[in-house]
Coordinates of N, CA and C in Angstrom, one line a residue:
G26 N 117.1 115.9 116.9 CA 116.6 116.6 115.9 C 117.2 116.7 114.7
S27 N 116.9 116.1 113.6 CA 117.7 116.1 112.5 C 116.6 116.4 111.3
S28 N 117.2 117.1 110.3 CA 116.6 117.9 109.0 C 117.3 117.5 107.9
G29 N 117.0 117.3 106.7 CA 117.5 116.8 105.6 C 117.1 117.0 104.3
I30 N 117.6 117.1 103.5 CA 117.1 117.2 102.1 C 117.4 116.3 101.2
G31 N 117.1 115.8 100.3 CA 117.2 114.7 99.1 C 116.4 114.7 97.9
Y32 N 117.2 113.8 97.0 CA 116.4 114.1 95.7 C 116.2 112.5 95.5
K33 N 115.0 112.2 94.7 CA 114.4 110.9 94.3 C 114.1 110.8 92.6
A34 N 114.7 110.0 91.8 CA 114.7 109.8 90.7 C 114.1 108.6 90.4
S35 N 113.0 108.7 89.5 CA 112.3 107.4 89.0 C 113.1 106.5 87.7
I36 N 113.2 105.3 88.2 CA 113.7 104.3 87.2 C 112.6 103.7 86.2
N37 N 111.4 103.5 86.9 CA 110.4 103.2 86.4 C 109.1 103.5 87.0
P38 N 108.2 103.3 86.7 CA 106.5 103.6 87.5 C 106.5 103.1 89.0
K39 N 107.4 101.9 89.3 CA 107.4 101.4 90.6 C 108.8 101.5 91.3
M40 N 109.5 101.7 90.5 CA 110.9 102.0 91.3 C 111.8 103.3 91.2
A41 N 112.6 103.8 92.1 CA 113.0 104.9 92.2 C 114.5 104.6 93.0
V42 N 115.5 105.3 92.8 CA 116.7 105.7 93.6 C 116.7 107.0 94.2
Y43 N 117.6 107.2 95.3 CA 117.3 108.2 96.4 C 118.7 108.8 96.6
G44 N 118.8 109.7 97.4 CA 119.9 110.1 98.0 C 119.2 111.5 99.1
M45 N 120.1 111.3 100.2 CA 119.5 112.7 101.2 C 121.0 113.0 102.2
L46 N 120.5 114.2 102.4 CA 121.8 114.8 103.3 C 121.2 115.1 104.4
F47 N 121.6 114.7 105.8 CA 120.9 115.0 106.9 C 121.9 116.0 107.9
F48 N 121.4 117.0 108.3 CA 122.0 117.9 109.4 C 121.3 117.7 110.5
C49 N 122.2 117.1 111.7 CA 121.7 116.9 112.9 C 122.3 117.7 114.0
N50 N 121.5 118.3 114.5 CA 122.1 119.0 116.0 C 122.0 118.1 117.2
D51 N 123.0 118.3 117.8 CA 122.9 117.7 119.4 C 122.7 115.7 119.2
C52 N 123.3 115.3 118.0 CA 122.6 113.9 117.8 C 123.8 113.2 118.3
V53 N 125.0 113.6 118.7 CA 126.0 112.8 119.1 C 126.5 113.1 120.6
G54 N 126.0 112.2 121.6 CA 126.1 112.4 123.0 C 124.5 113.0 123.4
G55 N 123.7 113.2 122.8 CA 122.4 113.8 123.1 C 122.4 115.5 123.3
P56 N 121.6 116.0 124.0 CA 121.4 117.4 124.1 C 122.8 118.3 124.6
G57 N 123.2 119.0 124.0 CA 124.4 119.6 124.1 C 125.4 118.8 123.6
G58 N 125.4 118.0 123.0 CA 126.5 117.2 122.0 C 126.7 117.9 120.8
T59 N 127.7 117.4 120.0 CA 128.1 117.7 118.8 C 127.1 117.5 117.6
S60 N 127.4 118.3 116.5 CA 126.4 118.2 115.4 C 127.1 117.3 114.4
A61 N 126.6 116.8 113.6 CA 126.9 115.7 112.6 C 125.9 116.0 111.0
T62 N 127.0 115.4 110.1 CA 126.1 115.4 108.8 C 126.0 113.9 108.4
N63 N 124.7 113.3 108.0 CA 124.7 112.0 107.7 C 124.3 112.0 106.2
I64 N 124.7 110.9 105.4 CA 124.4 110.7 104.2 C 123.6 109.1 104.0
T65 N 122.7 109.4 103.1 CA 121.7 108.2 102.8 C 121.6 108.1 101.4
A66 N 121.6 106.8 100.9 CA 121.5 106.6 99.6 C 120.7 105.2 99.4
G67 N 119.7 105.0 98.6 CA 118.9 104.0 98.8 C 118.0 103.8 97.4
I68 N 117.3 102.8 97.3 CA 116.2 102.2 96.2 C 115.0 101.7 97.0
A69 N 114.0 102.4 96.3 CA 112.6 102.5 96.6 C 111.7 101.5 95.6
Y70 N 110.5 100.7 96.1 CA 109.9 100.0 95.1 C 108.6 100.3 95.9
T71 N 107.6 100.5 95.0 CA 106.2 100.9 95.3 C 105.0 100.2 94.4
T72 N 104.1 99.6 95.1 CA 102.9 98.9 94.6 C 101.7 99.3 95.3
V73 N 100.3 98.9 94.6 CA 99.2 98.6 95.1 C 98.7 97.4 95.1
S74 N 98.3 97.1 96.5 CA 97.6 95.8 96.6 C 96.1 95.6 97.2
N75 N 95.0 95.5 96.7 CA 93.7 95.5 97.2 C 93.5 96.8 98.1
G76 N 94.0 97.7 97.2 CA 93.7 98.9 98.0 C 94.9 99.6 98.8
F77 N 95.6 98.9 99.1 CA 96.6 99.2 99.9 C 98.1 99.7 99.2
V78 N 98.7 100.9 99.4 CA 99.7 101.3 99.1 C 101.0 100.7 99.8
L79 N 101.7 99.9 99.2 CA 103.0 99.3 99.7 C 104.3 99.8 99.3
N80 N 105.0 100.1 100.2 CA 106.6 100.6 100.0 C 107.5 99.7 100.4
G81 N 108.4 99.3 99.7 CA 110.1 98.6 100.2 C 111.2 99.4 99.6
N82 N 112.0 99.8 100.8 CA 113.3 100.5 100.7 C 114.5 99.9 101.3
G83 N 115.5 99.6 100.2 CA 116.9 99.5 100.8 C 117.7 100.4 100.9
E84 N 118.3 100.7 101.9 CA 119.4 102.2 102.0 C 120.5 101.7 102.9
V85 N 121.5 102.6 102.6 CA 122.8 102.6 103.3 C 122.8 104.0 104.0
F86 N 122.9 104.0 105.0 CA 123.0 105.4 105.7 C 124.6 105.5 106.4
S87 N 125.2 106.8 106.4 CA 126.5 106.9 106.9 C 126.2 108.0 107.9
T88 N 126.9 107.4 109.1 CA 127.2 108.9 110.0 C 128.5 108.8 110.8
S89 N 128.6 109.7 111.2 CA 130.1 109.6 112.1 C 130.2 108.8 113.1
A90 N 129.5 107.7 113.4 CA 129.5 106.8 114.1 C 129.9 105.6 113.1
G91 N 129.7 105.4 111.8 CA 129.8 104.6 110.8 C 128.5 104.4 109.8
T92 N 128.7 103.2 109.1 CA 127.7 102.9 108.1 C 126.8 101.7 108.7
T93 N 125.4 102.0 108.4 CA 124.6 101.0 108.4 C 123.7 100.6 107.3
L94 N 123.2 99.5 107.4 CA 122.4 99.2 106.0 C 120.7 98.9 106.7
D95 N 120.0 99.6 105.8 CA 118.6 99.6 106.5 C 117.5 99.2 105.5
L96 N 116.4 98.0 105.9 CA 115.3 97.6 105.2 C 114.2 98.5 105.9
R97 N 113.3 99.1 104.9 CA 112.2 99.9 105.7 C 111.1 99.2 104.6
G98 N 109.9 99.4 105.3 CA 108.4 98.4 104.8 C 107.7 99.7 105.2
A99 N 106.5 99.8 104.3 CA 105.5 100.6 104.7 C 104.2 100.3 104.0
G100 N 103.2 100.5 104.8 CA 101.7 100.1 104.1 C 100.7 101.3 104.3
F101 N 99.8 101.8 103.2 CA 99.4 102.9 103.6 C 97.7 102.5 103.0
Y102 N 96.9 103.1 104.1 CA 95.3 102.6 103.6 C 94.8 103.7 103.4
P103 N 94.0 103.9 102.1 CA 93.1 105.1 102.0 C 92.0 105.4 102.3
M104 N 91.7 106.5 103.0 CA 90.7 106.9 103.6 C 89.6 107.7 102.9
K105 N 88.3 107.5 103.0 CA 87.2 108.2 102.2 C 86.9 109.4 103.1
Q106 N 87.5 110.5 102.3 CA 87.1 111.9 103.4 C 86.7 112.8 102.1
R107 N 86.0 113.9 102.4 CA 85.6 114.9 101.8 C 86.0 116.0 102.2
K108 N 86.9 116.2 103.4 CA 86.9 117.5 103.8 C 88.1 118.1 103.4
L109 N 89.3 117.2 103.2 CA 90.5 117.9 102.9 C 90.6 117.5 101.2
R110 N 91.0 118.4 100.5 CA 91.9 118.6 99.4 C 92.8 117.1 99.3
G111 N 92.3 116.5 98.0 CA 93.5 115.3 97.5 C 93.2 114.0 98.3
K112 N 94.2 113.1 98.5 CA 93.9 112.0 99.1 C 94.6 111.8 100.6
V113 N 94.0 110.9 101.6 CA 94.4 110.7 102.8 C 94.5 109.3 103.2
Y114 N 95.3 108.8 104.1 CA 96.0 107.7 103.9 C 96.2 107.5 105.3
L115 N 95.8 106.1 106.0 CA 96.4 105.9 107.5 C 97.5 104.9 107.1
G116 N 98.6 105.0 107.9 CA 99.7 104.1 107.5 C 100.8 104.0 108.6
A117 N 101.7 102.9 108.3 CA 102.6 102.6 109.3 C 104.0 102.3 108.4
E118 N 105.2 102.3 109.3 CA 106.3 102.3 108.6 C 107.3 101.5 109.8
V119 N 108.3 100.5 109.2 CA 109.0 99.9 109.9 C 110.4 99.7 109.5
D120 N 111.3 100.2 110.1 CA 112.5 100.3 109.6 C 113.7 99.8 110.4
L121 N 114.4 98.5 109.8 CA 114.9 97.5 110.2 C 116.4 97.9 110.2
Q122 N 117.5 98.3 111.2 CA 118.7 98.2 110.9 C 119.1 96.9 111.0
M123 N 119.8 96.6 109.7 CA 120.2 95.2 109.5 C 121.8 95.2 109.8
S124 N 122.6 96.3 109.8 CA 124.1 96.1 110.2 C 124.6 97.5 110.9
P125 N 125.2 97.4 111.6 CA 126.1 96.5 112.4 C 125.4 95.9 113.5
S126 N 125.5 94.6 113.7 CA 124.7 94.1 115.2 C 124.9 94.9 116.1
P127 N 124.1 94.8 117.0 CA 122.9 94.3 116.9 C 122.0 94.9 116.3
T128 N 120.9 94.2 115.5 CA 119.6 95.2 114.6 C 119.0 96.1 115.8
T129 N 118.4 97.0 115.0 CA 117.3 97.8 115.7 C 116.1 97.9 114.9
T130 N 115.1 98.0 115.6 CA 113.9 98.1 114.8 C 113.2 99.6 115.4
D131 N 112.8 100.3 114.3 CA 111.8 101.4 114.7 C 110.3 101.7 114.0
I132 N 109.3 101.7 114.8 CA 108.0 101.5 114.1 C 107.3 103.2 114.2
Y133 N 106.9 103.4 113.0 CA 106.2 104.5 113.0 C 104.5 104.6 112.6
A134 N 103.7 105.1 112.8 CA 102.3 105.3 112.5 C 101.8 106.4 112.5
G135 N 101.1 106.7 111.2 CA 100.7 108.4 110.8 C 99.7 108.4 110.0
V136 N 99.8 109.5 109.2 CA 99.1 110.2 108.1 C 99.8 110.3 106.8
R137 N 99.4 109.9 106.0 CA 99.8 110.3 104.8 C 98.7 111.3 103.8
W138 N 99.2 112.5 103.4 CA 98.1 113.3 102.8 C 98.6 113.7 101.5
I139 N 98.1 113.6 100.2 CA 98.6 113.9 98.9 C 97.6 115.0 98.4
P140 N 97.9 116.3 98.8 CA 97.0 117.1 98.3 C 97.1 117.3 96.6
K141 N 98.3 117.3 96.4 CA 98.4 117.2 94.7 C 99.3 116.3 94.3
K142 N 99.0 115.9 92.9 CA 99.9 114.9 92.4 C 101.4 114.8 92.8
N143 N 101.9 116.3 92.9 CA 103.3 116.2 93.2 C 103.9 116.7 94.8
V144 N 103.0 116.5 95.6 CA 103.1 116.9 96.7 C 102.6 115.9 97.7
M145 N 103.4 115.3 98.5 CA 103.1 114.3 99.5 C 103.8 114.6 100.9
L146 N 102.6 114.5 102.2 CA 103.2 114.9 103.4 C 103.1 113.7 104.4
D147 N 103.9 113.0 104.9 CA 103.9 112.0 105.8 C 104.3 112.7 107.3
M148 N 103.0 112.5 108.5 CA 103.4 112.7 109.3 C 103.1 111.9 110.5
G149 N 103.9 111.2 111.0 CA 104.0 109.8 112.2 C 103.5 110.9 113.4
V150 N 102.7 110.2 114.1 CA 102.1 110.5 115.7 C 102.4 109.6 116.4
I151 N 103.0 108.3 116.4 CA 103.5 107.4 116.7 C 104.7 106.7 116.6
A152 N 105.5 106.9 117.5 CA 106.9 106.2 117.3 C 107.3 105.2 118.5
S153 N 107.9 104.1 118.1 CA 108.4 103.0 118.9 C 109.8 102.6 118.6
S154 N 110.6 103.2 119.3 CA 112.1 102.7 118.9 C 112.9 102.3 120.5
G155 N 113.7 101.1 120.6 CA 114.5 101.1 121.4 C 113.8 100.6 122.7
G156 N 112.4 99.7 122.7 CA 111.5 99.6 123.7 C 110.9 100.8 124.4
T157 N 110.9 102.2 123.7 CA 110.1 103.3 124.1 C 109.2 103.6 122.9
T158 N 108.0 103.9 123.4 CA 106.6 104.4 122.5 C 106.5 105.7 122.9
S159 N 106.2 106.5 121.8 CA 106.3 108.1 122.1 C 104.7 108.1 121.4
L160 N 104.0 109.2 121.9 CA 103.0 109.8 120.8 C 103.0 110.8 120.8
A161 N 103.3 111.7 120.0 CA 103.4 113.2 120.1 C 102.8 113.6 118.4
S162 N 102.9 115.0 118.4 CA 102.5 115.6 117.0 C 103.2 116.3 116.7
P163 N 104.2 116.4 115.7 CA 104.3 114.9 114.9 C 105.8 114.3 115.6
V164 N 105.9 113.0 115.6 CA 107.2 112.5 116.1 C 107.7 112.5 115.0
M165 N 107.5 112.3 113.5 CA 108.1 112.1 112.5 C 107.3 113.2 111.4
F166 N 107.9 113.9 110.5 CA 107.7 114.7 109.5 C 108.5 114.7 108.3
R167 N 107.8 114.4 107.0 CA 108.6 114.2 105.7 C 107.6 114.7 104.7
L168 N 108.3 115.7 104.1 CA 107.7 116.5 102.9 C 108.3 115.8 101.9
N169 N 107.5 115.7 100.3 CA 108.0 115.2 99.0 C 107.4 116.3 98.3
I170 N 108.0 116.7 97.5 CA 107.6 117.5 96.2 C 108.0 117.1 95.2
G171 N 107.4 116.9 94.2 CA 107.8 116.3 92.7 C 108.0 117.6 91.7
L172 N 108.8 117.5 91.1 CA 109.1 118.7 89.9 C 108.4 118.2 88.6

């Protein structure tokens, strides 16, 4: 269980840089383990192709166990709906840990809801990591608020 806060600054309409600070309880050694603080810095690219919203991120993730380089990719498909205010997308995200070896791949699937131009909520309901697949509500939750 980790939670964090971050800041993302636009370079241009398609690119942004970001930094995040995570606080993780029981993350070293599992339940009953010690707490840690993790730091992430990255760059993001977003484009739209044939209705799909596509994201690509490169990031450096620093933990008490060391530093890793991650590449992330995500795709979101807009859903036609009238019941919820704003836009709703079905999506999937892949996280490839590139270093140190061996590499790790995490996959998430879920929903993105954008109720207002400056508010975006991602909620994953399926996660696959290390050969284990989980179905939960939610397995991943991310809230972005623009100023």
